[in-house]
PDB file of C-alpha atoms and ligand atoms in Angstrom:
ATOM      1  CA  MET A   1      34.423 -57.869 -77.567  1.00 80.00           C
ATOM      2  CA  LYS A   2      31.305 -58.398 -75.416  1.00 89.00           C
ATOM      3  CA  ASN A   3      30.779 -60.827 -72.523  1.00 93.00           C
ATOM      4  CA  SER A   4      27.553 -61.537 -70.698  1.00 95.00           C
ATOM      5  CA  TYR A   5      26.285 -63.654 -67.837  1.00 96.00           C
ATOM      6  CA  LEU A   6      22.745 -64.483 -66.713  1.00 95.00           C
ATOM      7  CA  ALA A   7      22.218 -64.822 -62.928  1.00 96.00           C
ATOM      8  CA  HIS A   8      19.029 -65.680 -61.091  1.00 97.00           C
ATOM      9  CA  GLY A   9      17.349 -64.419 -57.912  1.00 97.00           C
ATOM     10  CA  LYS A  10      16.621 -66.130 -54.590  1.00 97.00           C
ATOM     11  CA  VAL A  11      14.003 -66.406 -51.914  1.00 98.00           C
ATOM     12  CA  ILE A  12      14.910 -67.131 -48.245  1.00 98.00           C
ATOM     13  CA  LEU A  13      12.624 -69.797 -46.767  1.00 98.00           C
ATOM     14  CA  MET A  14      13.917 -69.700 -43.227  1.00 98.00           C
ATOM     15  CA  GLY A  15      16.709 -68.233 -41.048  1.00 98.00           C
ATOM     16  CA  GLU A  16      17.076 -64.712 -42.407  1.00 98.00           C
ATOM     17  CA  HIS A  17      18.923 -62.473 -39.887  1.00 97.00           C
ATOM     18  CA  ALA A  18      19.786 -65.490 -37.704  1.00 98.00           C
ATOM     19  CA  VAL A  19      22.189 -66.624 -40.456  1.00 98.00           C
ATOM     20  CA  VAL A  20      24.219 -63.388 -39.980  1.00 97.00           C
ATOM     21  CA  TYR A  21      24.968 -64.636 -36.416  1.00 97.00           C
ATOM     22  CA  GLY A  22      26.103 -68.111 -37.435  1.00 97.00           C
ATOM     23  CA  TYR A  23      22.769 -69.981 -37.375  1.00 98.00           C
ATOM     24  CA  ASP A  24      21.327 -72.203 -40.103  1.00 98.00           C
ATOM     25  CA  ALA A  25      19.170 -70.925 -42.981  1.00 98.00           C
ATOM     26  CA  LEU A  26      17.307 -72.391 -45.925  1.00 98.00           C
ATOM     27  CA  ALA A  27      17.000 -70.594 -49.276  1.00 98.00           C
ATOM     28  CA  LEU A  28      15.688 -71.329 -52.735  1.00 98.00           C
ATOM     29  CA  PRO A  29      17.137 -70.133 -56.049  1.00 97.00           C
ATOM     30  CA  LEU A  30      14.482 -68.366 -58.150  1.00 96.00           C
ATOM     31  CA  LYS A  31      15.388 -69.325 -61.682  1.00 94.00           C
ATOM     32  CA  SER A  32      12.343 -67.612 -63.196  1.00 92.00           C
ATOM     33  CA  LEU A  33      13.727 -64.193 -62.201  1.00 95.00           C
ATOM     34  CA  GLN A  34      17.030 -63.274 -63.843  1.00 96.00           C
ATOM     35  CA  ILE A  35      19.314 -60.395 -64.670  1.00 96.00           C
ATOM     36  CA  ARG A  36      21.732 -60.377 -67.609  1.00 97.00           C
ATOM     37  CA  THR A  37      24.980 -58.510 -67.064  1.00 97.00           C
ATOM     38  CA  THR A  38      26.946 -57.468 -70.144  1.00 97.00           C
ATOM     39  CA  VAL A  39      30.391 -55.921 -70.358  1.00 98.00           C
ATOM     40  CA  GLU A  40      31.899 -54.322 -73.462  1.00 97.00           C
ATOM     41  CA  ARG A  41      34.596 -51.877 -74.458  1.00 96.00           C
ATOM     42  CA  ALA A  42      33.487 -48.205 -74.286  1.00 97.00           C
ATOM     43  CA  ALA A  43      34.787 -44.629 -74.614  1.00 96.00           C
ATOM     44  CA  GLU A  44      34.355 -44.111 -70.836  1.00 97.00           C
ATOM     45  CA  MET A  45      33.366 -46.186 -67.773  1.00 98.00           C
ATOM     46  CA  TRP A  46      29.614 -46.422 -68.062  1.00 98.00           C
ATOM     47  CA  MET A  47      26.674 -48.072 -66.307  1.00 98.00           C
ATOM     48  CA  ALA A  48      23.236 -48.791 -67.782  1.00 97.00           C
ATOM     49  CA  THR A  49      20.514 -50.149 -65.498  1.00 96.00           C
ATOM     50  CA  ALA A  50      16.729 -49.702 -65.396  1.00 91.00           C
ATOM     51  CA  LYS A  51      17.214 -46.965 -62.827  1.00 91.00           C
ATOM     52  CA  TYR A  52      20.574 -45.369 -63.628  1.00 96.00           C
ATOM     53  CA  HIS A  53      22.226 -44.550 -66.912  1.00 96.00           C
ATOM     54  CA  GLY A  54      25.469 -42.625 -66.629  1.00 98.00           C
ATOM     55  CA  PRO A  55      29.186 -42.530 -65.722  1.00 98.00           C
ATOM     56  CA  PHE A  56      30.055 -45.725 -63.814  1.00 98.00           C
ATOM     57  CA  TRP A  57      31.936 -44.221 -60.856  1.00 98.00           C
ATOM     58  CA  ALA A  58      29.293 -41.467 -60.341  1.00 98.00           C
ATOM     59  CA  ALA A  59      26.485 -44.035 -59.867  1.00 97.00           C
ATOM     60  CA  PRO A  60      24.494 -43.660 -56.566  1.00 96.00           C
ATOM     61  CA  ALA A  61      25.633 -45.287 -53.293  1.00 94.00           C
ATOM     62  CA  GLU A  62      23.307 -48.263 -53.782  1.00 92.00           C
ATOM     63  CA  TYR A  63      25.801 -49.394 -56.502  1.00 95.00           C
ATOM     64  CA  ASP A  64      28.831 -49.280 -54.141  1.00 96.00           C
ATOM     65  CA  GLY A  65      29.004 -53.064 -54.053  1.00 96.00           C
ATOM     66  CA  LEU A  66      29.279 -53.201 -57.855  1.00 97.00           C
ATOM     67  CA  LYS A  67      31.926 -50.454 -57.821  1.00 98.00           C
ATOM     68  CA  TYR A  68      33.935 -52.610 -55.411  1.00 98.00           C
ATOM     69  CA  VAL A  69      33.679 -55.629 -57.761  1.00 98.00           C
ATOM     70  CA  VAL A  70      34.774 -53.630 -60.819  1.00 98.00           C
ATOM     71  CA  ARG A  71      37.619 -51.880 -58.978  1.00 98.00           C
ATOM     72  CA  THR A  72      38.862 -55.236 -57.659  1.00 98.00           C
ATOM     73  CA  MET A  73      38.685 -56.957 -61.011  1.00 98.00           C
ATOM     74  CA  LEU A  74      40.351 -54.077 -62.939  1.00 98.00           C
ATOM     75  CA  THR A  75      43.187 -54.173 -60.394  1.00 98.00           C
ATOM     76  CA  LYS A  76      43.574 -57.918 -60.822  1.00 98.00           C
ATOM     77  CA  ALA A  77      43.600 -57.461 -64.613  1.00 98.00           C
ATOM     78  CA  ALA A  78      45.997 -54.464 -64.311  1.00 97.00           C
ATOM     79  CA  SER A  79      43.648 -52.761 -66.856  1.00 96.00           C
ATOM     80  CA  GLN A  80      42.568 -49.194 -67.315  1.00 93.00           C
ATOM     81  CA  GLN A  81      40.376 -49.953 -70.293  1.00 94.00           C
ATOM     82  CA  PRO A  82      37.024 -48.103 -70.055  1.00 97.00           C
ATOM     83  CA  LEU A  83      34.080 -50.504 -70.052  1.00 98.00           C
ATOM     84  CA  LYS A  84      30.295 -50.280 -70.305  1.00 98.00           C
ATOM     85  CA  PHE A  85      28.218 -52.429 -67.955  1.00 98.00           C
ATOM     86  CA  THR A  86      24.598 -53.109 -68.900  1.00 98.00           C
ATOM     87  CA  TYR A  87      22.120 -54.772 -66.518  1.00 97.00           C
ATOM     88  CA  ARG A  88      18.781 -56.017 -67.927  1.00 96.00           C
ATOM     89  CA  GLY A  89      16.259 -58.299 -66.249  1.00 94.00           C
ATOM     90  CA  GLN A  90      13.226 -58.877 -64.068  1.00 87.00           C
ATOM     91  CA  ILE A  91      14.524 -59.066 -60.498  1.00 92.00           C
ATOM     92  CA  PRO A  92      12.980 -56.042 -58.699  1.00 90.00           C
ATOM     93  CA  THR A  93      15.498 -54.296 -56.374  1.00 88.00           C
ATOM     94  CA  LYS A  94      15.118 -53.892 -52.572  1.00 88.00           C
ATOM     95  CA  ARG A  95      12.575 -56.706 -52.227  1.00 90.00           C
ATOM     96  CA  GLY A  96      14.691 -59.534 -50.780  1.00 91.00           C
ATOM     97  CA  LEU A  97      14.812 -61.259 -54.170  1.00 94.00           C
ATOM     98  CA  GLY A  98      18.601 -61.257 -54.424  1.00 94.00           C
ATOM     99  CA  SER A  99      19.084 -58.576 -57.091  1.00 94.00           C
ATOM    100  CA  SER A 100      22.253 -57.138 -55.450  1.00 94.00           C
ATOM    101  CA  ALA A 101      23.922 -60.555 -55.030  1.00 96.00           C
ATOM    102  CA  SER A 102      22.871 -61.552 -58.518  1.00 97.00           C
ATOM    103  CA  VAL A 103      24.476 -58.523 -60.236  1.00 97.00           C
ATOM    104  CA  ALA A 104      27.622 -58.744 -58.047  1.00 97.00           C
ATOM    105  CA  LEU A 105      28.067 -62.392 -58.965  1.00 98.00           C
ATOM    106  CA  ALA A 106      27.435 -61.801 -62.640  1.00 98.00           C
ATOM    107  CA  THR A 107      29.766 -58.773 -62.783  1.00 98.00           C
ATOM    108  CA  THR A 108      32.535 -60.788 -61.163  1.00 98.00           C
ATOM    109  CA  ARG A 109      31.995 -63.627 -63.616  1.00 98.00           C
ATOM    110  CA  VAL A 110      31.836 -61.506 -66.774  1.00 97.00           C
ATOM    111  CA  LEU A 111      35.032 -59.713 -65.850  1.00 98.00           C
ATOM    112  CA  ASN A 112      36.730 -63.016 -64.943  1.00 97.00           C
ATOM    113  CA  ASP A 113      35.882 -64.148 -68.489  1.00 96.00           C
ATOM    114  CA  TYR A 114      36.528 -60.843 -70.205  1.00 97.00           C
ATOM    115  CA  PHE A 115      40.065 -60.574 -68.819  1.00 97.00           C
ATOM    116  CA  LYS A 116      40.626 -64.361 -68.714  1.00 97.00           C
ATOM    117  CA  LEU A 117      41.673 -64.091 -65.064  1.00 97.00           C
ATOM    118  CA  GLY A 118      40.964 -67.707 -64.214  1.00 98.00           C
ATOM    119  CA  LEU A 119      39.688 -67.002 -60.686  1.00 98.00           C
ATOM    120  CA  THR A 120      38.538 -70.007 -58.695  1.00 97.00           C
ATOM    121  CA  GLU A 121      34.909 -70.514 -57.605  1.00 95.00           C
ATOM    122  CA  ALA A 122      35.928 -69.615 -54.045  1.00 95.00           C
ATOM    123  CA  GLU A 123      37.524 -66.352 -55.217  1.00 97.00           C
ATOM    124  CA  VAL A 124      34.453 -65.406 -57.299  1.00 97.00           C
ATOM    125  CA  ILE A 125      32.149 -66.025 -54.302  1.00 96.00           C
ATOM    126  CA  ALA A 126      34.487 -64.130 -51.872  1.00 96.00           C
ATOM    127  CA  ILE A 127      34.391 -61.024 -54.193  1.00 98.00           C
ATOM    128  CA  THR A 128      30.589 -61.340 -54.545  1.00 97.00           C
ATOM    129  CA  ASN A 129      30.182 -61.613 -50.833  1.00 96.00           C
ATOM    130  CA  GLN A 130      32.412 -58.646 -50.104  1.00 97.00           C
ATOM    131  CA  ALA A 131      30.169 -56.604 -52.453  1.00 97.00           C
ATOM    132  CA  GLU A 132      27.177 -57.817 -50.407  1.00 95.00           C
ATOM    133  CA  THR A 133      28.920 -56.807 -47.166  1.00 95.00           C
ATOM    134  CA  ILE A 134      29.308 -53.300 -48.615  1.00 95.00           C
ATOM    135  CA  ASN A 135      25.619 -53.304 -49.694  1.00 90.00           C
ATOM    136  CA  HIS A 136      24.188 -54.685 -46.396  1.00 89.00           C
ATOM    137  CA  GLY A 137      26.693 -53.574 -43.734  1.00 87.00           C
ATOM    138  CA  GLN A 138      27.019 -57.236 -42.722  1.00 87.00           C
ATOM    139  CA  ALA A 139      26.422 -60.213 -45.053  1.00 93.00           C
ATOM    140  CA  SER A 140      26.229 -63.874 -44.090  1.00 95.00           C
ATOM    141  CA  GLY A 141      27.069 -65.237 -47.561  1.00 95.00           C
ATOM    142  CA  LEU A 142      23.620 -66.829 -47.920  1.00 97.00           C
ATOM    143  CA  ASP A 143      22.436 -64.606 -50.784  1.00 96.00           C
ATOM    144  CA  ALA A 144      25.670 -65.023 -52.768  1.00 95.00           C
ATOM    145  CA  ALA A 145      25.530 -68.827 -52.284  1.00 96.00           C
ATOM    146  CA  THR A 146      21.846 -69.086 -53.375  1.00 97.00           C
ATOM    147  CA  VAL A 147      22.076 -66.933 -56.511  1.00 96.00           C
ATOM    148  CA  ASN A 148      25.061 -69.174 -57.428  1.00 96.00           C
ATOM    149  CA  SER A 149      23.092 -72.385 -56.918  1.00 96.00           C
ATOM    150  CA  ASP A 150      20.651 -74.408 -59.019  1.00 95.00           C
ATOM    151  CA  HIS A 151      19.277 -76.155 -55.940  1.00 97.00           C
ATOM    152  CA  LEU A 152      17.783 -75.469 -52.567  1.00 97.00           C
ATOM    153  CA  ILE A 153      20.552 -74.327 -50.202  1.00 97.00           C
ATOM    154  CA  PHE A 154      20.980 -75.256 -46.545  1.00 98.00           C
ATOM    155  CA  PHE A 155      23.564 -72.806 -45.210  1.00 98.00           C
ATOM    156  CA  ASN A 156      25.464 -71.600 -42.252  1.00 97.00           C
ATOM    157  CA  GLN A 157      28.602 -69.445 -42.221  1.00 96.00           C
ATOM    158  CA  LYS A 158      30.870 -72.111 -40.795  1.00 96.00           C
ATOM    159  CA  ARG A 159      29.827 -75.038 -42.999  1.00 95.00           C
ATOM    160  CA  GLY A 160      28.977 -72.973 -46.132  1.00 95.00           C
ATOM    161  CA  PRO A 161      26.292 -74.040 -48.603  1.00 97.00           C
ATOM    162  CA  VAL A 162      24.914 -77.577 -48.877  1.00 97.00           C
ATOM    163  CA  ALA A 163      22.764 -78.150 -51.974  1.00 97.00           C
ATOM    164  CA  LEU A 164      19.582 -80.240 -51.383  1.00 97.00           C
ATOM    165  CA  GLN A 165      17.807 -81.755 -54.354  1.00 94.00           C
ATOM    166  CA  ALA A 166      14.691 -82.807 -52.394  1.00 94.00           C
ATOM    167  CA  GLU A 167      11.140 -81.694 -53.264  1.00 96.00           C
ATOM    168  CA  LEU A 168       8.563 -80.691 -50.651  1.00 98.00           C
ATOM    169  CA  LYS A 169       5.727 -81.271 -53.119  1.00 98.00           C
ATOM    170  CA  ALA A 170       3.864 -78.059 -52.520  1.00 98.00           C
ATOM    171  CA  SER A 171       3.473 -74.606 -54.105  1.00 98.00           C
ATOM    172  CA  LEU A 172       5.154 -71.495 -52.854  1.00 98.00           C
ATOM    173  CA  LEU A 173       3.358 -68.215 -53.451  1.00 98.00           C
ATOM    174  CA  ILE A 174       5.734 -65.268 -53.455  1.00 98.00           C
ATOM    175  CA  MET A 175       4.121 -61.825 -53.283  1.00 98.00           C
ATOM    176  CA  ASP A 176       5.805 -58.418 -53.647  1.00 97.00           C
ATOM    177  CA  THR A 177       4.388 -55.913 -51.140  1.00 97.00           C
ATOM    178  CA  GLY A 178       5.806 -53.099 -53.291  1.00 95.00           C
ATOM    179  CA  GLU A 179       7.301 -51.671 -50.056  1.00 94.00           C
ATOM    180  CA  LEU A 180      11.028 -51.085 -50.496  1.00 90.00           C
ATOM    181  CA  GLY A 181      12.954 -52.821 -47.706  1.00 81.00           C
ATOM    182  CA  SER A 182      16.497 -51.737 -46.872  1.00 89.00           C
ATOM    183  CA  THR A 183      18.624 -54.722 -45.899  1.00 91.00           C
ATOM    184  CA  LYS A 184      21.232 -52.398 -44.423  1.00 92.00           C
ATOM    185  CA  GLU A 185      18.617 -50.765 -42.176  1.00 94.00           C
ATOM    186  CA  ALA A 186      17.030 -54.107 -41.200  1.00 96.00           C
ATOM    187  CA  VAL A 187      20.392 -55.718 -40.339  1.00 95.00           C
ATOM    188  CA  ALA A 188      21.317 -52.650 -38.273  1.00 95.00           C
ATOM    189  CA  LEU A 189      17.934 -52.735 -36.483  1.00 97.00           C
ATOM    190  CA  VAL A 190      18.488 -56.356 -35.406  1.00 97.00           C
ATOM    191  CA  HIS A 191      22.051 -55.608 -34.333  1.00 97.00           C
ATOM    192  CA  GLN A 192      20.812 -52.725 -32.181  1.00 97.00           C
ATOM    193  CA  GLN A 193      18.208 -54.983 -30.482  1.00 97.00           C
ATOM    194  CA  LEU A 194      20.902 -57.594 -29.793  1.00 96.00           C
ATOM    195  CA  GLU A 195      22.988 -54.977 -28.038  1.00 95.00           C
ATOM    196  CA  GLN A 196      20.046 -53.775 -25.960  1.00 94.00           C
ATOM    197  CA  SER A 197      18.225 -56.980 -24.956  1.00 91.00           C
ATOM    198  CA  PRO A 198      19.133 -60.607 -24.247  1.00 92.00           C
ATOM    199  CA  ALA A 199      15.637 -61.613 -25.522  1.00 95.00           C
ATOM    200  CA  ALA A 200      16.748 -60.693 -29.074  1.00 97.00           C
ATOM    201  CA  ALA A 201      19.596 -63.237 -28.882  1.00 97.00           C
ATOM    202  CA  SER A 202      17.228 -66.031 -27.964  1.00 97.00           C
ATOM    203  CA  LYS A 203      14.831 -65.030 -30.750  1.00 98.00           C
ATOM    204  CA  LEU A 204      17.658 -65.336 -33.315  1.00 98.00           C
ATOM    205  CA  ALA A 205      18.646 -68.721 -31.871  1.00 97.00           C
ATOM    206  CA  THR A 206      15.030 -69.874 -32.297  1.00 98.00           C
ATOM    207  CA  LEU A 207      14.953 -68.620 -35.898  1.00 98.00           C
ATOM    208  CA  GLY A 208      18.087 -70.659 -36.588  1.00 98.00           C
ATOM    209  CA  GLN A 209      16.638 -73.730 -34.879  1.00 98.00           C
ATOM    210  CA  LEU A 210      13.500 -73.338 -37.015  1.00 98.00           C
ATOM    211  CA  ALA A 211      15.662 -73.401 -40.145  1.00 98.00           C
ATOM    212  CA  THR A 212      17.290 -76.662 -38.982  1.00 98.00           C
ATOM    213  CA  GLU A 213      13.849 -78.144 -38.205  1.00 98.00           C
ATOM    214  CA  THR A 214      12.457 -76.923 -41.553  1.00 98.00           C
ATOM    215  CA  LYS A 215      15.156 -78.749 -43.421  1.00 98.00           C
ATOM    216  CA  THR A 216      14.247 -81.953 -41.622  1.00 98.00           C
ATOM    217  CA  ALA A 217      10.529 -81.436 -42.294  1.00 98.00           C
ATOM    218  CA  TRP A 218      11.269 -80.665 -45.968  1.00 98.00           C
ATOM    219  CA  LEU A 219      13.229 -83.888 -46.416  1.00 97.00           C
ATOM    220  CA  LYS A 220      10.222 -85.831 -44.964  1.00 97.00           C
ATOM    221  CA  GLN A 221       7.818 -83.917 -47.288  1.00 98.00           C
ATOM    222  CA  ASP A 222       6.066 -82.697 -44.143  1.00 98.00           C
ATOM    223  CA  GLN A 223       4.251 -79.686 -45.630  1.00 98.00           C
ATOM    224  CA  GLN A 224       2.230 -79.020 -42.441  1.00 98.00           C
ATOM    225  CA  GLY A 225       5.495 -78.918 -40.420  1.00 98.00           C
ATOM    226  CA  VAL A 226       7.154 -76.487 -42.826  1.00 98.00           C
ATOM    227  CA  GLY A 227       4.046 -74.283 -42.805  1.00 98.00           C
ATOM    228  CA  HIS A 228       3.880 -74.320 -39.029  1.00 98.00           C
ATOM    229  CA  ASN A 229       7.523 -73.219 -38.896  1.00 98.00           C
ATOM    230  CA  PHE A 230       6.807 -70.383 -41.351  1.00 98.00           C
ATOM    231  CA  ASN A 231       4.171 -69.083 -38.929  1.00 98.00           C
ATOM    232  CA  ARG A 232       6.429 -69.372 -35.896  1.00 98.00           C
ATOM    233  CA  ALA A 233       9.211 -67.516 -37.764  1.00 98.00           C
ATOM    234  CA  GLN A 234       6.814 -64.778 -38.840  1.00 98.00           C
ATOM    235  CA  ALA A 235       5.809 -64.235 -35.192  1.00 98.00           C
ATOM    236  CA  ILE A 236       9.458 -63.836 -34.176  1.00 98.00           C
ATOM    237  CA  LEU A 237      10.325 -61.579 -37.130  1.00 98.00           C
ATOM    238  CA  THR A 238       7.301 -59.408 -36.243  1.00 98.00           C
ATOM    239  CA  SER A 239       8.468 -59.200 -32.609  1.00 98.00           C
ATOM    240  CA  LEU A 240      11.840 -57.974 -33.969  1.00 98.00           C
ATOM    241  CA  ASP A 241       9.958 -55.062 -35.661  1.00 97.00           C
ATOM    242  CA  LEU A 242      10.798 -56.360 -39.156  1.00 98.00           C
ATOM    243  CA  SER A 243       7.194 -56.771 -40.389  1.00 97.00           C
ATOM    244  CA  THR A 244       4.786 -54.078 -41.612  1.00 97.00           C
ATOM    245  CA  ALA A 245       1.047 -53.423 -41.428  1.00 97.00           C
ATOM    246  CA  LYS A 246       0.655 -54.561 -45.045  1.00 98.00           C
ATOM    247  CA  ILE A 247       2.491 -57.821 -44.351  1.00 98.00           C
ATOM    248  CA  ALA A 248       0.158 -58.476 -41.401  1.00 98.00           C
ATOM    249  CA  GLU A 249      -2.839 -57.879 -43.679  1.00 98.00           C
ATOM    250  CA  LEU A 250      -1.488 -60.275 -46.320  1.00 98.00           C
ATOM    251  CA  GLN A 251      -0.819 -62.866 -43.610  1.00 98.00           C
ATOM    252  CA  LYS A 252      -4.465 -62.696 -42.465  1.00 98.00           C
ATOM    253  CA  ILE A 253      -5.756 -63.147 -45.993  1.00 98.00           C
ATOM    254  CA  ALA A 254      -3.353 -66.008 -46.826  1.00 98.00           C
ATOM    255  CA  LEU A 255      -4.030 -67.999 -43.644  1.00 98.00           C
ATOM    256  CA  SER A 256      -7.824 -67.474 -43.771  1.00 98.00           C
ATOM    257  CA  HIS A 257      -7.786 -68.909 -47.340  1.00 98.00           C
ATOM    258  CA  GLY A 258      -5.958 -72.047 -46.121  1.00 98.00           C
ATOM    259  CA  ALA A 259      -2.245 -71.344 -46.572  1.00 98.00           C
ATOM    260  CA  LEU A 260      -0.166 -73.859 -44.552  1.00 98.00           C
ATOM    261  CA  GLY A 261       2.127 -71.077 -43.423  1.00 98.00           C
ATOM    262  CA  PHE A 262       3.109 -67.494 -44.108  1.00 98.00           C
ATOM    263  CA  LYS A 263       6.118 -65.294 -43.449  1.00 98.00           C
ATOM    264  CA  LEU A 264       8.108 -62.387 -44.704  1.00 98.00           C
ATOM    265  CA  SER A 265      11.234 -63.351 -46.606  1.00 98.00           C
ATOM    266  CA  GLY A 266      14.581 -61.595 -46.732  1.00 96.00           C
ATOM    267  CA  SER A 267      15.461 -58.703 -44.480  1.00 95.00           C
ATOM    268  CA  GLY A 268      11.877 -57.483 -43.973  1.00 96.00           C
ATOM    269  CA  LEU A 269      10.631 -53.867 -43.477  1.00 96.00           C
ATOM    270  CA  GLY A 270       8.683 -54.526 -46.667  1.00 95.00           C
ATOM    271  CA  GLY A 271       9.896 -56.573 -49.621  1.00 96.00           C
ATOM    272  CA  ILE A 272       8.437 -59.980 -50.397  1.00 97.00           C
ATOM    273  CA  VAL A 273       6.320 -62.422 -48.415  1.00 98.00           C
ATOM    274  CA  ILE A 274       5.888 -66.172 -48.925  1.00 98.00           C
ATOM    275  CA  ALA A 275       2.820 -68.368 -48.392  1.00 98.00           C
ATOM    276  CA  LEU A 276       3.128 -72.155 -48.436  1.00 98.00           C
ATOM    277  CA  CYS A 277       0.241 -73.722 -50.273  1.00 98.00           C
ATOM    278  CA  LYS A 278      -0.737 -77.375 -50.688  1.00 97.00           C
ATOM    279  CA  ASP A 279      -1.104 -76.904 -54.438  1.00 98.00           C
ATOM    280  CA  GLN A 280      -1.162 -74.378 -57.269  1.00 98.00           C
ATOM    281  CA  VAL A 281      -4.935 -73.977 -57.191  1.00 98.00           C
ATOM    282  CA  LEU A 282      -4.775 -72.655 -53.654  1.00 98.00           C
ATOM    283  CA  ALA A 283      -1.738 -70.513 -54.432  1.00 98.00           C
ATOM    284  CA  ARG A 284      -3.687 -68.856 -57.302  1.00 98.00           C
ATOM    285  CA  ARG A 285      -6.732 -68.331 -55.128  1.00 98.00           C
ATOM    286  CA  ILE A 286      -4.648 -66.557 -52.466  1.00 98.00           C
ATOM    287  CA  ALA A 287      -2.829 -64.481 -55.100  1.00 98.00           C
ATOM    288  CA  THR A 288      -6.188 -63.302 -56.422  1.00 98.00           C
ATOM    289  CA  ALA A 289      -7.410 -62.467 -52.899  1.00 98.00           C
ATOM    290  CA  CYS A 290      -4.273 -60.429 -52.286  1.00 98.00           C
ATOM    291  CA  GLN A 291      -4.159 -58.773 -55.709  1.00 97.00           C
ATOM    292  CA  SER A 292      -5.102 -55.270 -54.667  1.00 97.00           C
ATOM    293  CA  LEU A 293      -2.374 -55.186 -51.996  1.00 97.00           C
ATOM    294  CA  VAL A 294       0.642 -56.462 -53.935  1.00 98.00           C
ATOM    295  CA  THR A 295       2.551 -55.262 -57.002  1.00 96.00           C
ATOM    296  CA  ASN A 296       3.444 -58.709 -58.328  1.00 96.00           C
ATOM    297  CA  SER A 297       3.327 -62.402 -57.443  1.00 97.00           C
ATOM    298  CA  TRP A 298       4.993 -65.626 -58.546  1.00 97.00           C
ATOM    299  CA  ILE A 299       4.225 -69.280 -57.897  1.00 97.00           C
ATOM    300  CA  GLU A 300       7.073 -71.783 -57.570  1.00 97.00           C
ATOM    301  CA  GLU A 301       6.573 -75.503 -57.507  1.00 97.00           C
ATOM    302  CA  ILE A 302       8.822 -76.732 -54.692  1.00 97.00           C
TER     303      ILE A 302
HETATM  304  C1  LIG F 401      19.174 -60.677 -46.638  1.00 93.99           C
HETATM  305  O1  LIG F 401      18.716 -61.188 -47.921  1.00 93.99           O
HETATM  306  C2  LIG F 401      19.316 -61.762 -45.655  1.00 93.99           C
HETATM  307  C3  LIG F 401      19.869 -61.342 -44.308  1.00 93.99           C
HETATM  308  O2  LIG F 401      19.909 -62.499 -43.489  1.00 93.99           O
HETATM  309  C4  LIG F 401      21.252 -60.743 -44.395  1.00 93.99           C
HETATM  310  C5  LIG F 401      22.283 -61.768 -44.787  1.00 93.99           C
HETATM  311  O3  LIG F 401      22.126 -62.957 -44.633  1.00 93.99           O
HETATM  312  O4  LIG F 401      23.377 -61.311 -45.223  1.00 93.99           O
HETATM  313  C6  LIG F 401      18.965 -60.322 -43.604  1.00 93.99           C
END
């Protein structure tokens, strides 16, 4: 018997880090980037990913979230059956594209089906999010909610996800800096600043407010307003030491070519950046201008 599940990635538009402290955030599912998780009976517990191929429980610490999911589901199923887990897809890891949430969600779902456990949606998301907490040190639930959604997500921890079906009518250029960001490190860095300075708390409040305002601008198809908010958020994220020299260089190129706004996306310290463009022609032009600095780019019609 073999079960598999295809889960997609995500891109955070606004409110990263602030969302960990209860503020609003806005995030987009990235359906063009997916990972397929497959589970099947095996001679021993085994994991096969692009980076690791070996005994499941001996996998490196970056897979601790997945180990939690599998341990939890085997306990629920009261099973000791050895299984092989295979992960295949195009979501690069450690870039803020949601790979860890995507595989945690898919692993929970395949095991729910494989063992016919009948877990509720809320239980599946709770297990996914606990895996994310193990991966990130602290997780808001935003990544789990967005990889589980087909629509734009407006989120805060208290209210949970609200799906929005509205279009902004613009193009979003997503570029991979190729720099590996560590969400755990970035979340800890922000936490440390919060403990040391009251200014950090007000910066996070502003980031959250910008997410609320961005949602309003989005619903009015106010592309200029959304772009302006991207730039304001990028200035704050930079002041929190989450940006890099390469991101600053990409920002200069994108804005000088006419992007409506530019920011890093996800936890920062590398990873992906997003540039809001009035149309696909401009997005392509900026992607070409940035080509030598990035490892990959994608354009989403939003
Ligand atoms: C990471 O993709 C987003 C953060 O806000 C952490 C979280 O929301 O759990 C940095």
